Backbone atoms as SQL, in Angstrom:
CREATE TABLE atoms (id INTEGER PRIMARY KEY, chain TEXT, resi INTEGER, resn TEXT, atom TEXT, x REAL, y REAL, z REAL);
INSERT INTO atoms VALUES
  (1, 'A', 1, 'UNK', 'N', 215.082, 208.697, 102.189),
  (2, 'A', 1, 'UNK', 'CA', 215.320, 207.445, 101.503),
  (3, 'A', 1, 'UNK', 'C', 214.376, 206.387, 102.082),
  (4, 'A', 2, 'UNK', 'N', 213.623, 205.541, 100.838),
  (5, 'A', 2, 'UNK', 'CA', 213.112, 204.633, 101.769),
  (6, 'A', 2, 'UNK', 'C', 213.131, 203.549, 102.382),
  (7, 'A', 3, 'UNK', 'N', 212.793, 202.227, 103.088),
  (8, 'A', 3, 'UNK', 'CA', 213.671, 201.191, 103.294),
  (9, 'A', 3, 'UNK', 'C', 212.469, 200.643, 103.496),
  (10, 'A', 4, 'UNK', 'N', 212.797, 199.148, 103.565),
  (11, 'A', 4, 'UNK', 'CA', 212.060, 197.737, 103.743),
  (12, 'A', 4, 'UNK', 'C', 212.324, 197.943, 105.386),
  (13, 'A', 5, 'UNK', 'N', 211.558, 197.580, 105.925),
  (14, 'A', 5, 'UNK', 'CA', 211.389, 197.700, 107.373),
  (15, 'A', 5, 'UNK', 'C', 211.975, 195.804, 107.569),
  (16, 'A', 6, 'UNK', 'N', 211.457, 194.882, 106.894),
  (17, 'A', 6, 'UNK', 'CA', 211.751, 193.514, 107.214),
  (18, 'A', 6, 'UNK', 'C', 210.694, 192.770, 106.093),
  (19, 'A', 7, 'UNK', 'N', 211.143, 191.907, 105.995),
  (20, 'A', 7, 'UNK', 'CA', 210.875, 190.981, 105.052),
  (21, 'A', 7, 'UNK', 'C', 210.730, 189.382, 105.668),
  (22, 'A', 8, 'UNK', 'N', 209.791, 188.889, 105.248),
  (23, 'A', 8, 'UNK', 'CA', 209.681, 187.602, 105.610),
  (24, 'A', 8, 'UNK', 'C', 209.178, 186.493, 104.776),
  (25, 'A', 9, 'UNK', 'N', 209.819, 185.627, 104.865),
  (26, 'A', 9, 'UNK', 'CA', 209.615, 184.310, 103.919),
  (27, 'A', 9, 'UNK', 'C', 208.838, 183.111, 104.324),
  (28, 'A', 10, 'UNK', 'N', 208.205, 182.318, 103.642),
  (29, 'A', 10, 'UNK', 'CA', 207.079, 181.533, 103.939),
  (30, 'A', 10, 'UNK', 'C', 206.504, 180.817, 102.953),
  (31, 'A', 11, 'UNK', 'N', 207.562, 179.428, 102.525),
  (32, 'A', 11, 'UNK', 'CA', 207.564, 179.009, 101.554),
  (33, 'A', 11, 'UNK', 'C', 207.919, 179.420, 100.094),
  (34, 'A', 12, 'UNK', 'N', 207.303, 179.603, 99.033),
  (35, 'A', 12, 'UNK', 'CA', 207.895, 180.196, 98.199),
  (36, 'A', 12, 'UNK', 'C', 207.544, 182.248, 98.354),
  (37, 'A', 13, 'UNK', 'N', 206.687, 182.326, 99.144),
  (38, 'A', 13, 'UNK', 'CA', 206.465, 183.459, 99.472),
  (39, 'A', 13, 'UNK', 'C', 207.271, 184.288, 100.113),
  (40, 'A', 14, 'UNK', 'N', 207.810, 185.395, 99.965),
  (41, 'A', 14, 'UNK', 'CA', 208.251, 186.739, 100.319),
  (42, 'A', 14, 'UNK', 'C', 207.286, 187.350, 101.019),
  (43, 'A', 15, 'UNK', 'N', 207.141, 188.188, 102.197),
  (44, 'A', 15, 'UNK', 'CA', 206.477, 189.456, 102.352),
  (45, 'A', 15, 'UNK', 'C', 207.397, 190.601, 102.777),
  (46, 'A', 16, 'UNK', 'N', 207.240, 192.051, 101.854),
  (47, 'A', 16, 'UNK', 'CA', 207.813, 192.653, 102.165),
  (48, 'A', 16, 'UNK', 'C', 207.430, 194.003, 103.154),
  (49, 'A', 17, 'UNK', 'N', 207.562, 194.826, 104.411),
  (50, 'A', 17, 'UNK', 'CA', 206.739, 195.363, 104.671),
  (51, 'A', 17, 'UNK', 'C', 207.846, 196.698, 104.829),
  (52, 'A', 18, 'UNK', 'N', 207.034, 198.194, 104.907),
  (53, 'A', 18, 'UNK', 'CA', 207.295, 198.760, 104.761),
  (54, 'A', 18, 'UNK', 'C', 206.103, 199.829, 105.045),
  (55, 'A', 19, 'UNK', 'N', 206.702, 201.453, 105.730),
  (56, 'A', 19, 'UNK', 'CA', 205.756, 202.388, 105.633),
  (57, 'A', 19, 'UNK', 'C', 205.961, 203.498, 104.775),
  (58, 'A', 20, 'UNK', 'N', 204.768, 203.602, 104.053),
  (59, 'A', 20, 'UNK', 'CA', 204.382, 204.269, 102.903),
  (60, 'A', 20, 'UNK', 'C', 203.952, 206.081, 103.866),
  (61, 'A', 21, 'UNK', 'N', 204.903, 207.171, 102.925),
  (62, 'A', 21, 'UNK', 'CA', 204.407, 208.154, 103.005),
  (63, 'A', 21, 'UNK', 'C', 203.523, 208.671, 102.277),
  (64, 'A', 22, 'UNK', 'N', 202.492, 209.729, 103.175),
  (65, 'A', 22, 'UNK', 'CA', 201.217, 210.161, 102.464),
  (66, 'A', 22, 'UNK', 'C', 202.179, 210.829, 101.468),
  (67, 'A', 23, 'UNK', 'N', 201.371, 210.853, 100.006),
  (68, 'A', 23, 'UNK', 'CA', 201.493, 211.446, 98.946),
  (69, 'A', 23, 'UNK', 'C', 202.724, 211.022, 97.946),
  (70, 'A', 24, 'UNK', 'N', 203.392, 209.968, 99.158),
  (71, 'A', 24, 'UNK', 'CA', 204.574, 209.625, 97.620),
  (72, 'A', 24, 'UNK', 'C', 204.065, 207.695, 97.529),
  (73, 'A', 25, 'UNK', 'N', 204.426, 208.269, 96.203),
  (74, 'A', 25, 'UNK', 'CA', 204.539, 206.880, 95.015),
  (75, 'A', 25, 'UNK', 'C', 205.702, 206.032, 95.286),
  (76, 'A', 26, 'UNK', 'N', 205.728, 204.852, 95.712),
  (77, 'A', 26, 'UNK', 'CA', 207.056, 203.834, 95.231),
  (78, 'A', 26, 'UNK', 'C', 207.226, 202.957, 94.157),
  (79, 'A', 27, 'UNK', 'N', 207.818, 202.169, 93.895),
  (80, 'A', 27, 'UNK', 'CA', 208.343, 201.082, 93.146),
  (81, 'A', 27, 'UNK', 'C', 208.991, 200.324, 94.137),
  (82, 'A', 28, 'UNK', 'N', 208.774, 198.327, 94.202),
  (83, 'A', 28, 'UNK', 'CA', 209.494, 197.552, 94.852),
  (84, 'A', 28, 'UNK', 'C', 210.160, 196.869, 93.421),
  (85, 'A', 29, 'UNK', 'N', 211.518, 196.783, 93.597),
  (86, 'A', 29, 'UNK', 'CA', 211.632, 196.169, 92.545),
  (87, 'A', 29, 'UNK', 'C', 212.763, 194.814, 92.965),
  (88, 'A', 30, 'UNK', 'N', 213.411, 193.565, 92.344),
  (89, 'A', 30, 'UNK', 'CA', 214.332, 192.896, 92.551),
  (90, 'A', 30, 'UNK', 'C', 214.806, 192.385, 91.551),
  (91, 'A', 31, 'UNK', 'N', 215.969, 191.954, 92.131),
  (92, 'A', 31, 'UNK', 'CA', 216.815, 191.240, 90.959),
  (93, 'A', 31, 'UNK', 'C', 217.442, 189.800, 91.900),
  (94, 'A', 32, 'UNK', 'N', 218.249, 188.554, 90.950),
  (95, 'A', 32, 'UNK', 'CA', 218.387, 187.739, 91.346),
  (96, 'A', 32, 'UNK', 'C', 219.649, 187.230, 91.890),
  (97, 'A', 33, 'UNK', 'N', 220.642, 187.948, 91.372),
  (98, 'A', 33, 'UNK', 'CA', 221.970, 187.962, 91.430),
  (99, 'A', 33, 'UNK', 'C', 222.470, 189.475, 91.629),
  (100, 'A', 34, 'UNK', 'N', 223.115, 189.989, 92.388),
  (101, 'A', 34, 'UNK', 'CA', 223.675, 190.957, 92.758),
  (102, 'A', 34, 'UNK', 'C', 225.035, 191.304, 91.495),
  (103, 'A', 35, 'UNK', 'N', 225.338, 192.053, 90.739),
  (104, 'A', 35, 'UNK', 'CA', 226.640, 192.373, 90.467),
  (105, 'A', 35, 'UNK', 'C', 226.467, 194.099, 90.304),
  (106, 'A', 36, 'UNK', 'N', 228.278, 194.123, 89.624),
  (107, 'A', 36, 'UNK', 'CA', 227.959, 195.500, 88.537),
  (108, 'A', 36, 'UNK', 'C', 227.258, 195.734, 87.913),
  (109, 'A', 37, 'UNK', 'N', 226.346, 195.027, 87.059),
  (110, 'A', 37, 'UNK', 'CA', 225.398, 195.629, 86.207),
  (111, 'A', 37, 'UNK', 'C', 224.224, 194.941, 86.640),
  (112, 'A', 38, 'UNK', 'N', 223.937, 195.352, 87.676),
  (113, 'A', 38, 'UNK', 'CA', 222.391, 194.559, 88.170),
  (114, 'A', 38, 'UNK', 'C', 221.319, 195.032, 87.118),
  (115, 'A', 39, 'UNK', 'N', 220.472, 193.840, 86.625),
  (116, 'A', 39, 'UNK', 'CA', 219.552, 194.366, 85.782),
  (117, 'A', 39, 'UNK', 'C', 217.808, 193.779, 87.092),
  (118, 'A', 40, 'UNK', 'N', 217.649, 194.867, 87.610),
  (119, 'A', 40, 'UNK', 'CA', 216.496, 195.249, 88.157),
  (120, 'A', 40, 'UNK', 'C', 215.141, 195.026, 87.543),
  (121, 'A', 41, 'UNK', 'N', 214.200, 193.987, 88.153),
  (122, 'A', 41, 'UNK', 'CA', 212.600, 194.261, 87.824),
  (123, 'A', 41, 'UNK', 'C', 211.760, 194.228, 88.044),
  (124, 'A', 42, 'UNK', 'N', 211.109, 195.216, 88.183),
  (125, 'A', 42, 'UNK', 'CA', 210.140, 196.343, 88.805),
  (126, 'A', 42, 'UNK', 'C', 208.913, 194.774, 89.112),
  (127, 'A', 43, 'UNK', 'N', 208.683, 194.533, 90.760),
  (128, 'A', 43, 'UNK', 'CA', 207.839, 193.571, 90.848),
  (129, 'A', 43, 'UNK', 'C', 206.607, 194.586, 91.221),
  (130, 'A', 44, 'UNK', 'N', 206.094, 195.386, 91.572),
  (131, 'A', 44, 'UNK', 'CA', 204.929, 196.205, 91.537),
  (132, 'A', 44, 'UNK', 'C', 205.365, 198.058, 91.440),
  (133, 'A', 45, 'UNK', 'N', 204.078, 198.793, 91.724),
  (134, 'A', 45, 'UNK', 'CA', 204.247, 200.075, 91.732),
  (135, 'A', 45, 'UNK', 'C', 203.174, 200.451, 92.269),
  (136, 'A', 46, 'UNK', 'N', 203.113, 201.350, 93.570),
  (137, 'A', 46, 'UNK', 'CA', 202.435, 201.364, 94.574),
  (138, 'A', 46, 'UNK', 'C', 202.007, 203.011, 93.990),
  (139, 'A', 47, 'UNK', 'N', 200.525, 203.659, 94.325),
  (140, 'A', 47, 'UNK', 'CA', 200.199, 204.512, 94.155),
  (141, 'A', 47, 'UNK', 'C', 200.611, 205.070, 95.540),
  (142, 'A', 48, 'UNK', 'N', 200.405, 206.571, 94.832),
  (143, 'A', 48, 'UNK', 'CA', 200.862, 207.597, 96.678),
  (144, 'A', 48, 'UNK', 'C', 199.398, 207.222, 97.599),
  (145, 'A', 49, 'UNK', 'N', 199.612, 207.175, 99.241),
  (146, 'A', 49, 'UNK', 'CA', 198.400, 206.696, 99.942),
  (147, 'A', 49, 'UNK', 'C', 198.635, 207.676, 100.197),
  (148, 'A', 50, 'UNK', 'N', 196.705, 208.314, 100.625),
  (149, 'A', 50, 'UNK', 'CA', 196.719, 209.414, 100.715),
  (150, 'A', 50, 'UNK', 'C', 197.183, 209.982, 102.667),
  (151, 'A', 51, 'UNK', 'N', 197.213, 209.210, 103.146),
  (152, 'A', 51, 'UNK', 'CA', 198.034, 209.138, 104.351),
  (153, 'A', 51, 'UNK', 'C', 198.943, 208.318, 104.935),
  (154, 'A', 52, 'UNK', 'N', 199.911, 208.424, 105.821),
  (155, 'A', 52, 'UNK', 'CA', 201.162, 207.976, 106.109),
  (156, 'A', 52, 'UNK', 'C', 200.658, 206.061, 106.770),
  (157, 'A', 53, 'UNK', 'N', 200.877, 205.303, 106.056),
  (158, 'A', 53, 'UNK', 'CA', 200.380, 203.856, 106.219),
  (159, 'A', 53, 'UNK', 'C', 201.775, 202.710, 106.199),
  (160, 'A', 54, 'UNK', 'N', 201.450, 201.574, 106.610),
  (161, 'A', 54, 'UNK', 'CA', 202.188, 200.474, 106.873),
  (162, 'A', 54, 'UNK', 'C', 201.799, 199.408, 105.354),
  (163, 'A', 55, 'UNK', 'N', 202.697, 199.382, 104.771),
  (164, 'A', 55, 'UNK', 'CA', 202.252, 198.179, 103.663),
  (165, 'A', 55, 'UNK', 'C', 202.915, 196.943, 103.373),
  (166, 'A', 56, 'UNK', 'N', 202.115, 196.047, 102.569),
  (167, 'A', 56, 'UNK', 'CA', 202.817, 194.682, 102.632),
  (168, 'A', 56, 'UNK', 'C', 202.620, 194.545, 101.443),
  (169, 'A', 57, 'UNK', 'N', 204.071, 193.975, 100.683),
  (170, 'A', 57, 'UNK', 'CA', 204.091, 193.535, 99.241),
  (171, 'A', 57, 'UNK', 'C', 203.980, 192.168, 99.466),
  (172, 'A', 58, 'UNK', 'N', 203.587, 191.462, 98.399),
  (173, 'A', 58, 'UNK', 'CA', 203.873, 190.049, 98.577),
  (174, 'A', 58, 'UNK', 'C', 204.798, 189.437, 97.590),
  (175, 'A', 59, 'UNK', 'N', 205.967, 188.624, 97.525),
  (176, 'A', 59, 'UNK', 'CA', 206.222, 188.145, 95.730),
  (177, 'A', 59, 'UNK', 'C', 206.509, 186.517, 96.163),
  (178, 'A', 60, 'UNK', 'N', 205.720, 185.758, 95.152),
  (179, 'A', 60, 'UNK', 'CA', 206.064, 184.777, 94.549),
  (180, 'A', 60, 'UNK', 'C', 207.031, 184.296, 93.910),
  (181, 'A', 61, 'UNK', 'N', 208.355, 184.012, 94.638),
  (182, 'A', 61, 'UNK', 'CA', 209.647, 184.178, 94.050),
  (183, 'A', 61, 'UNK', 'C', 209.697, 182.581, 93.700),
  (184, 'A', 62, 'UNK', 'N', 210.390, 182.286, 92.486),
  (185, 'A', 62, 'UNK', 'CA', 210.724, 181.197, 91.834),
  (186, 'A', 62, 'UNK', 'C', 212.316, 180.944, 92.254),
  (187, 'A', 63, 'UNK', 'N', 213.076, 182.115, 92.146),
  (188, 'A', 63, 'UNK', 'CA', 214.797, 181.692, 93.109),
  (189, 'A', 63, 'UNK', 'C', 214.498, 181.691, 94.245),
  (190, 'A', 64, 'UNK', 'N', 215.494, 180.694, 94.727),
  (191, 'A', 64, 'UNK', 'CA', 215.786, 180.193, 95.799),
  (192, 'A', 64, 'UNK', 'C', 216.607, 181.683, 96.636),
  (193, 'A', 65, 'UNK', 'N', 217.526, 182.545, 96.417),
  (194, 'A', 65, 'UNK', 'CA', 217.106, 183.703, 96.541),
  (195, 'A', 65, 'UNK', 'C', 216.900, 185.043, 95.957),
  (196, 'A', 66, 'UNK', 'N', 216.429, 186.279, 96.616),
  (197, 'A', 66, 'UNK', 'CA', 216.071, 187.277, 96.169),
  (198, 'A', 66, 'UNK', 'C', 216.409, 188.773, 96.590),
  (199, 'A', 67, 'UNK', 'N', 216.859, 189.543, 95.951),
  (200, 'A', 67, 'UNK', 'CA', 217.073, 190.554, 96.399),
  (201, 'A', 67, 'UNK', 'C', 216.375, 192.239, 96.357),
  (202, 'A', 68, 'UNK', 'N', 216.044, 192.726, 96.707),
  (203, 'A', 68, 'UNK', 'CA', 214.751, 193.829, 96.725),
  (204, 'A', 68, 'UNK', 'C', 215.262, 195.290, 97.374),
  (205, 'A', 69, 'UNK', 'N', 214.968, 195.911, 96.327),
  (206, 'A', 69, 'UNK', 'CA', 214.902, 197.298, 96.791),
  (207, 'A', 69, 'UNK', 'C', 213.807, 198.380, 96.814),
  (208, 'A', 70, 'UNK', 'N', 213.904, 199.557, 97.513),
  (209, 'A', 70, 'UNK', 'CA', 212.375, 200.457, 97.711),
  (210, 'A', 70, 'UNK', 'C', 212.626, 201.538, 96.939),
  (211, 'A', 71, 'UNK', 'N', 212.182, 201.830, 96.150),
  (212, 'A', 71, 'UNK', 'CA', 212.561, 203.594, 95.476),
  (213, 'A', 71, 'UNK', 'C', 211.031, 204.223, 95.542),
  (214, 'A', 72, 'UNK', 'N', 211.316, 205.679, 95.484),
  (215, 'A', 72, 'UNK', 'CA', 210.353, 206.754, 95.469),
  (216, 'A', 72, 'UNK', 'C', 210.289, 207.048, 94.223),
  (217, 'A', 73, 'UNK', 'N', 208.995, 207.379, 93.848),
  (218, 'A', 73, 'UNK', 'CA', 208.894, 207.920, 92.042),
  (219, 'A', 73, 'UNK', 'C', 208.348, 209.069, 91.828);
């Protein structure tokens, strides 16, 4: 499973960081409000690196807050 290692904020900026395994693909995606029917959206989609690396998303978030998850594709 994969996880956000830490996240950091910096004005309206997010950074999200995380290590990427060689050969798999992710998706970061968020939503703004947490419920039962979270409707999720996909803020990038990371190609597989071809070796095991450290990466940094960035998002330009407009809410005040944000919530983010890591999936494998």
């Amino acid at each position: 499973q994969p996880r956000i290692d830490r996240v950091e904020r910096n004005g309206n900026q997010s950074q999200l960081f995380f290590t990427a395994v060689a050969g798999q693909a992710y998706a970061v995606q968020f939503c703004d409000i947490l419920s039962l029917t979270n409707n999720w959206t996909t803020l990038t989609n990371i190609s597989a690196p071809p070796e095991t690396t450290n990466l940094v998303v960035t998002d330009i978030a407009s809410a005040g807050q944000r919530f983010y998850r890591l999936s494998t594709q």
